[in-house]
mmCIF file of C-alpha atoms and ligand atoms in Angstrom:
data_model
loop_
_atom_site.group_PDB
_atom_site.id
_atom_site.type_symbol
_atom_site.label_atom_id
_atom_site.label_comp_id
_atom_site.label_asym_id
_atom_site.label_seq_id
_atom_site.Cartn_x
_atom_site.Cartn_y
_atom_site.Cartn_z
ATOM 1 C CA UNK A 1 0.000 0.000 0.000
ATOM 2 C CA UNK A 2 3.381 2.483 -0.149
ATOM 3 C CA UNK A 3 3.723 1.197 -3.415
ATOM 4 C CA UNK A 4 2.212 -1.824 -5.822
ATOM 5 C CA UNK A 5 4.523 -4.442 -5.739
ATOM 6 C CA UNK A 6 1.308 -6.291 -7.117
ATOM 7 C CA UNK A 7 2.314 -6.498 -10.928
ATOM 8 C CA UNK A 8 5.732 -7.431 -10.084
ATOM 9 C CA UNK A 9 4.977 -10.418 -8.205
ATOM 10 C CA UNK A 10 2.950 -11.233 -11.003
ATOM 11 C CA UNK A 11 5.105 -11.424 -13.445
ATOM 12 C CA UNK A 12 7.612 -13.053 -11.589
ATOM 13 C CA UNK A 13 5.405 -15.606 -10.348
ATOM 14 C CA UNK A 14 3.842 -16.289 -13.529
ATOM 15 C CA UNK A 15 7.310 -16.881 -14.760
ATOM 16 C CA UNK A 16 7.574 -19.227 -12.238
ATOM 17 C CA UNK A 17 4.785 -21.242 -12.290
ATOM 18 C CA UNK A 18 5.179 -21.748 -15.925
ATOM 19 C CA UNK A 19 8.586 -23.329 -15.305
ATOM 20 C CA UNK A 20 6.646 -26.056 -14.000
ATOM 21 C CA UNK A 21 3.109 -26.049 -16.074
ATOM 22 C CA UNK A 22 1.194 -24.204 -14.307
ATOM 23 C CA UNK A 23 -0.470 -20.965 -15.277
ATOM 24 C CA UNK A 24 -1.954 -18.085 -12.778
ATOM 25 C CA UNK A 25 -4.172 -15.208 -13.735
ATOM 26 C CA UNK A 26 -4.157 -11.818 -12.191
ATOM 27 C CA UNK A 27 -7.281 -12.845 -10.762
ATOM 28 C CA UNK A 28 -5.385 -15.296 -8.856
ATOM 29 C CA UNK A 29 -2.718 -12.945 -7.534
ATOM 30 C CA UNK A 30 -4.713 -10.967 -5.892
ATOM 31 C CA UNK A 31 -5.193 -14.236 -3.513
ATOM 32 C CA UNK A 32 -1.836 -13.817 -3.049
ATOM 33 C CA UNK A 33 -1.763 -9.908 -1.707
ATOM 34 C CA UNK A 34 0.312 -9.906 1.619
ATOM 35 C CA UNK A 35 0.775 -13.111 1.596
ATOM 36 C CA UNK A 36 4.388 -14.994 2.548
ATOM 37 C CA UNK A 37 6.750 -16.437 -0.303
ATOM 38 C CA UNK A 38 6.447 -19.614 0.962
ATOM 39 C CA UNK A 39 2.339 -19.687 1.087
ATOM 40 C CA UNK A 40 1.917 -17.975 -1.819
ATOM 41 C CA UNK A 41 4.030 -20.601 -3.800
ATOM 42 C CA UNK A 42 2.332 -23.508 -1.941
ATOM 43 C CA UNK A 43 -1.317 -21.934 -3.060
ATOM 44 C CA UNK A 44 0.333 -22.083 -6.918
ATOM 45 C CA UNK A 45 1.052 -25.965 -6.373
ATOM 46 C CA UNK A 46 -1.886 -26.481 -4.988
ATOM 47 C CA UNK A 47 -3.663 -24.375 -7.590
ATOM 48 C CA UNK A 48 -1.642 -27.119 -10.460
ATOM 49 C CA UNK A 49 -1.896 -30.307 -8.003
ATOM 50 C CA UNK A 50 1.496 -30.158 -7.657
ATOM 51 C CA UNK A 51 1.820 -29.638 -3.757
ATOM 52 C CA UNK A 52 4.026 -32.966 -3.303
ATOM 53 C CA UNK A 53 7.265 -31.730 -4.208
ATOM 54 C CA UNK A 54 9.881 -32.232 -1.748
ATOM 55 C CA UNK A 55 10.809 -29.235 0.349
ATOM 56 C CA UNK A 56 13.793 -29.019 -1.614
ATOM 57 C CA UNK A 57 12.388 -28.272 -4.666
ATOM 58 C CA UNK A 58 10.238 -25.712 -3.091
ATOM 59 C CA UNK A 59 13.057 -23.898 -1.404
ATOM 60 C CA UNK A 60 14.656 -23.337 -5.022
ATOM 61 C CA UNK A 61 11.278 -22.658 -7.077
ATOM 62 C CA UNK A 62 10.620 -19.996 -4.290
ATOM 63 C CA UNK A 63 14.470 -18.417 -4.070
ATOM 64 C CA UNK A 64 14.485 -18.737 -8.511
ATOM 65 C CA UNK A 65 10.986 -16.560 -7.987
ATOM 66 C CA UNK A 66 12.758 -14.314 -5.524
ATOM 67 C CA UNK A 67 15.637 -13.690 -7.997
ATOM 68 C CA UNK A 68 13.445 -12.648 -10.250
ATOM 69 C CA UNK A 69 11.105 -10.272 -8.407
ATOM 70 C CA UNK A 70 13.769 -8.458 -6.740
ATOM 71 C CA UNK A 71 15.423 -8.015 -10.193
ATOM 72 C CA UNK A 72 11.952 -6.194 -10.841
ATOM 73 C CA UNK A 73 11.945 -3.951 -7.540
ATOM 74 C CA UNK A 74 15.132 -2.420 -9.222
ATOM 75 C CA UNK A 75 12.805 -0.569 -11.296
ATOM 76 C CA UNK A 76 11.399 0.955 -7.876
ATOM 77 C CA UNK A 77 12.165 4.532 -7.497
ATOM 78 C CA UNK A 78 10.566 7.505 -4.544
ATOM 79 C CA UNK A 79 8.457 8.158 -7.841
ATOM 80 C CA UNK A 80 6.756 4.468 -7.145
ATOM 81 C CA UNK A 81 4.944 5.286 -4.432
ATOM 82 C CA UNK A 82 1.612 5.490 -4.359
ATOM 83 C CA UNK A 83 -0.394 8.909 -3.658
ATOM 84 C CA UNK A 84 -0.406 10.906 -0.842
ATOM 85 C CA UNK A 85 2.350 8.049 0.972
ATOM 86 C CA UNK A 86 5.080 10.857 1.503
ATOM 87 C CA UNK A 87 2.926 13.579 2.657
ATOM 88 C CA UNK A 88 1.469 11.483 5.121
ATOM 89 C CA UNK A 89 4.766 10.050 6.343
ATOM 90 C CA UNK A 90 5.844 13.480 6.532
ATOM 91 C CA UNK A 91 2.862 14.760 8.213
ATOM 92 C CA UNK A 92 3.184 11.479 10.769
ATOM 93 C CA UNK A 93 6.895 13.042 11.469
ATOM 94 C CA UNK A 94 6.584 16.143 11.737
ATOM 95 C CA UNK A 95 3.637 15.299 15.218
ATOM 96 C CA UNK A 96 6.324 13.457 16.337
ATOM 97 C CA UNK A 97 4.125 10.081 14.913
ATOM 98 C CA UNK A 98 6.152 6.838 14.745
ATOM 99 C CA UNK A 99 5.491 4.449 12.145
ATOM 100 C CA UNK A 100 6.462 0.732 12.271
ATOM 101 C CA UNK A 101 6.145 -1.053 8.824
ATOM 102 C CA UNK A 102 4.349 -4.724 9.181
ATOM 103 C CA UNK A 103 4.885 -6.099 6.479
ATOM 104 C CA UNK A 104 4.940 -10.323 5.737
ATOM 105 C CA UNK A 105 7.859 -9.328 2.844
ATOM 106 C CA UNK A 106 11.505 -10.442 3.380
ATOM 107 C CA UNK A 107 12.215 -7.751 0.520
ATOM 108 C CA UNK A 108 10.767 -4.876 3.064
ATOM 109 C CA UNK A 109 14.214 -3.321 4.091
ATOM 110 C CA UNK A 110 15.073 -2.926 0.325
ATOM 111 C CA UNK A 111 11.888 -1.722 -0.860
ATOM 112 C CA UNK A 112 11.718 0.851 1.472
ATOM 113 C CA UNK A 113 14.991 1.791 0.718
ATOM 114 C CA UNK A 114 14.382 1.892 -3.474
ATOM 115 C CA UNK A 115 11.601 4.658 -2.835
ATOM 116 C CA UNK A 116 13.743 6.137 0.067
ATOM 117 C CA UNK A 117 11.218 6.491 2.695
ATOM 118 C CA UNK A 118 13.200 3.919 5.529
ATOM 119 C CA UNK A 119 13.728 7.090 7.528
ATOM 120 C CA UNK A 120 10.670 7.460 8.228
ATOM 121 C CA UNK A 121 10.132 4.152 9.973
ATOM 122 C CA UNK A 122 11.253 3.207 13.190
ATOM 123 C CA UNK A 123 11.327 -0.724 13.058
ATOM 124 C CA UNK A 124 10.090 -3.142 10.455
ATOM 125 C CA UNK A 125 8.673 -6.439 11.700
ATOM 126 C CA UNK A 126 11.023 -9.340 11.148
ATOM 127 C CA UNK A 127 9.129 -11.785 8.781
ATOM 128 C CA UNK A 128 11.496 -14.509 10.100
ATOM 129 C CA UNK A 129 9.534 -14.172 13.898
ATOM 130 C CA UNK A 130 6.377 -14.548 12.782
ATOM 131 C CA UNK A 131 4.430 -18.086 12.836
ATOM 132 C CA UNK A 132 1.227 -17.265 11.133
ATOM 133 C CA UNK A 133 0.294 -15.169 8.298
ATOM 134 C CA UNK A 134 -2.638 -12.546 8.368
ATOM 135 C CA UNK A 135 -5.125 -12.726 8.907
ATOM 136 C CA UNK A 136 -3.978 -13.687 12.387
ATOM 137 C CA UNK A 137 -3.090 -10.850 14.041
ATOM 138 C CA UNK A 138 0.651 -11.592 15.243
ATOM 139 C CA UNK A 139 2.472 -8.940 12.945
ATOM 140 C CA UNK A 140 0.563 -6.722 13.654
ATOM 141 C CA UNK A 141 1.142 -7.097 17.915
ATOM 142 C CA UNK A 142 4.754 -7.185 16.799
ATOM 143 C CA UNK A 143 4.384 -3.986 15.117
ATOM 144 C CA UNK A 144 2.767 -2.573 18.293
ATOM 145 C CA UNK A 145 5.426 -4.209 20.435
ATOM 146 C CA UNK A 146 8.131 -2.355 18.463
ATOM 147 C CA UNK A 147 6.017 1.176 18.774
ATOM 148 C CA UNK A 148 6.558 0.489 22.988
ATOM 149 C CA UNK A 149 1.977 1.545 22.662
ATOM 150 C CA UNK A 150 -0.619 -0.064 23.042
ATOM 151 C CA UNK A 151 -3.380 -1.566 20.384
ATOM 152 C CA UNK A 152 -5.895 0.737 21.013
ATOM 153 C CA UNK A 153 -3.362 3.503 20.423
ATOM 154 C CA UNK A 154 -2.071 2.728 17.541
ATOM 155 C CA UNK A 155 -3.552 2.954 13.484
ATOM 156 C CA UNK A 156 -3.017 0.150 11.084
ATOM 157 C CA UNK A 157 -3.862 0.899 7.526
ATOM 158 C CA UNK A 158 -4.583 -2.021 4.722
ATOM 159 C CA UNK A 159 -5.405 -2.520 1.504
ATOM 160 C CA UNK A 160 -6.665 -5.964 2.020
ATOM 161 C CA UNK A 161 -9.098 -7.868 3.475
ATOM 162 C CA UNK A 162 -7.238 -10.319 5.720
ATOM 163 C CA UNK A 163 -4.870 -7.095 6.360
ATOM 164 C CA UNK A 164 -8.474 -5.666 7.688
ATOM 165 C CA UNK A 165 -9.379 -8.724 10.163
ATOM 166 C CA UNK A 166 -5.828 -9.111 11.051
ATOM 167 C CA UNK A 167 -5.545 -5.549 12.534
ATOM 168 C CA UNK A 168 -9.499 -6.035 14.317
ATOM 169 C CA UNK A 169 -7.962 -8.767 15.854
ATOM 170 C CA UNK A 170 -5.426 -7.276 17.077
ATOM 171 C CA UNK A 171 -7.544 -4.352 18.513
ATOM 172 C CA UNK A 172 -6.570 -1.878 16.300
ATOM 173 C CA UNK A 173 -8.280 1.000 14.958
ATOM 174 C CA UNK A 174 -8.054 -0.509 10.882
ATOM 175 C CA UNK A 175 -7.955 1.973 7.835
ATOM 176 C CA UNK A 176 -8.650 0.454 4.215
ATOM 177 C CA UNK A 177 -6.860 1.846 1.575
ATOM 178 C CA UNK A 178 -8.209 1.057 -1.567
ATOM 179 C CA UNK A 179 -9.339 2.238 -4.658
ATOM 180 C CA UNK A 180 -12.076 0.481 -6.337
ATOM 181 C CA UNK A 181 -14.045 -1.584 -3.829
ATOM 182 C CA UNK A 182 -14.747 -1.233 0.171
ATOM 183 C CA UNK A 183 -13.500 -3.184 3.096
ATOM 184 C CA UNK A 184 -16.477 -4.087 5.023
ATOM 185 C CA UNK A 185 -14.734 -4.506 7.917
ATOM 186 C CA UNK A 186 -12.402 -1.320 8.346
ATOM 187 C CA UNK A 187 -13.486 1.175 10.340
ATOM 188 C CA UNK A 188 -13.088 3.749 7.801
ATOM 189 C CA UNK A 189 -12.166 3.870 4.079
ATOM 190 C CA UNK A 190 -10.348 5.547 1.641
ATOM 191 C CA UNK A 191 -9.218 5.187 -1.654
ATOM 192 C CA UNK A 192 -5.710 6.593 -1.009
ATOM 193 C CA UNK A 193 -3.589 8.074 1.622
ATOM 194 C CA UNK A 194 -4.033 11.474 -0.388
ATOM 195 C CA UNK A 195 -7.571 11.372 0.683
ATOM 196 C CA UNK A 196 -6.677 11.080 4.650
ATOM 197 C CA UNK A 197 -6.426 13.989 6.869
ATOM 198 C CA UNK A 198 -3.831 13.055 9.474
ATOM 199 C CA UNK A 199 -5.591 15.265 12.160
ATOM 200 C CA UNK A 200 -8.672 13.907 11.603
ATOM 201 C CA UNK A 201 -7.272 10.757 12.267
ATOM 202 C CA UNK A 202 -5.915 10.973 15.794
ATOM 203 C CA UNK A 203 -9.419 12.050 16.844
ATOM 204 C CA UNK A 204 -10.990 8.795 16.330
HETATM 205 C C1 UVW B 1 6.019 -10.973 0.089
HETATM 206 O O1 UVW B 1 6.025 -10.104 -0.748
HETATM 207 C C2 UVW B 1 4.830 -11.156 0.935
HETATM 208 O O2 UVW B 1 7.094 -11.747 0.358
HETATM 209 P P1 UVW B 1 8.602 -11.703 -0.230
HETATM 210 O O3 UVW B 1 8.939 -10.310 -0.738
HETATM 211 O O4 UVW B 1 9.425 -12.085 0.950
HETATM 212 O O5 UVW B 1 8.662 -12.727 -1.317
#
């Protein structure tokens, strides 16, 4: 939701799942929005009955796809973010507003650092800690964990619907960010961060 790594992932998981005869549709990836390497390439095998290969062969299907993605993210410039992202972050720093980035990427550190925004974050949650994906809401505790608040004092913001539950769950106050449909379940919504007022916000 800083930027759309969407069409990347796309392409390089199409890529991959052709290398073993299997073929995804964009309708597809959106199933796999925010959701781990390792998931998301056990959804494609499942998606082509081919969920038995050995863990093995899964480790080097999923670091091939990684190769090839992050050969993609080069592309990323500060130019790639989505609207209204900077002005917000800058908004959030200049009240003195820390941000924590919860993200289920390994790639996090270097995206934020292609659109040059990883000032503006104090911590990013360490993919390799967490145990379940969203929409359990463990990243998102971690996230609060690494702000030193608590739930209810914190704002998550999501452009998906497990992203959604994942923050309710955690007891978090959960913005949707998204163009073209609604999240039922977020508590307010908003087709881009351009659209938010920051003061607005902390009254809620
Ligand atoms: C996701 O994008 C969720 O994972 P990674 O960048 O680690 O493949």
């Amino acid at each position: 939701m800083l930027t759309d790594t969407a069409e990347f992932h796309y392409e390089a998981w199409s890529w991959l799942a052709e290398s073993v005869g299997i073929t995804i549709d964009r309708m597809f990836n959106e199933e796999l929005k925010g959701v781990s390497r390792e998931e998301s390439l056990e959804k494609i095998l499942h998606l082509g009955g081919k969920e038995d290969l050995n863990e093995r062969e899964k480790r080097q299907l999923a670091a091939q796809k990684n190769t090839r993605y992050v050969a993609l993210l080069e592309n990323l410039t500060p130019d790639s973010l989505l609207p209204g992202v900077a002005d917000f972050l800058q908004a959030a720093r200049n009240r003195q507003i820390p941000c924590v980035l919860a993200s289920a990427s390994k790639n996090a550190h270097y995206i934020l650092n292609k659109l040059a925004i990883d000032e503006y974050f104090i911590g990013i949650v360490d993919p390799s800690t967490l145990s379940k994906g969203k929409p359990h809401p463990e990243i998102f505790l971690k996230a609060v964990e690494l702000l030193g608040l608590a739930p209810e004092e914190t704002i998550g913001f999501e452009d998906a619907i497990a992203g959604i539950a994942g923050l309710k769950a955690a007891g978090i106050y959960a913005v949707g960010i998204i163009s073209n449909e609604k999240l039922p379940r977020a508590d307010l919504c908003v087709p881009s961060f351009s659209k938010l007022d920051i003061d607005e916000l902390l009254k809620k």
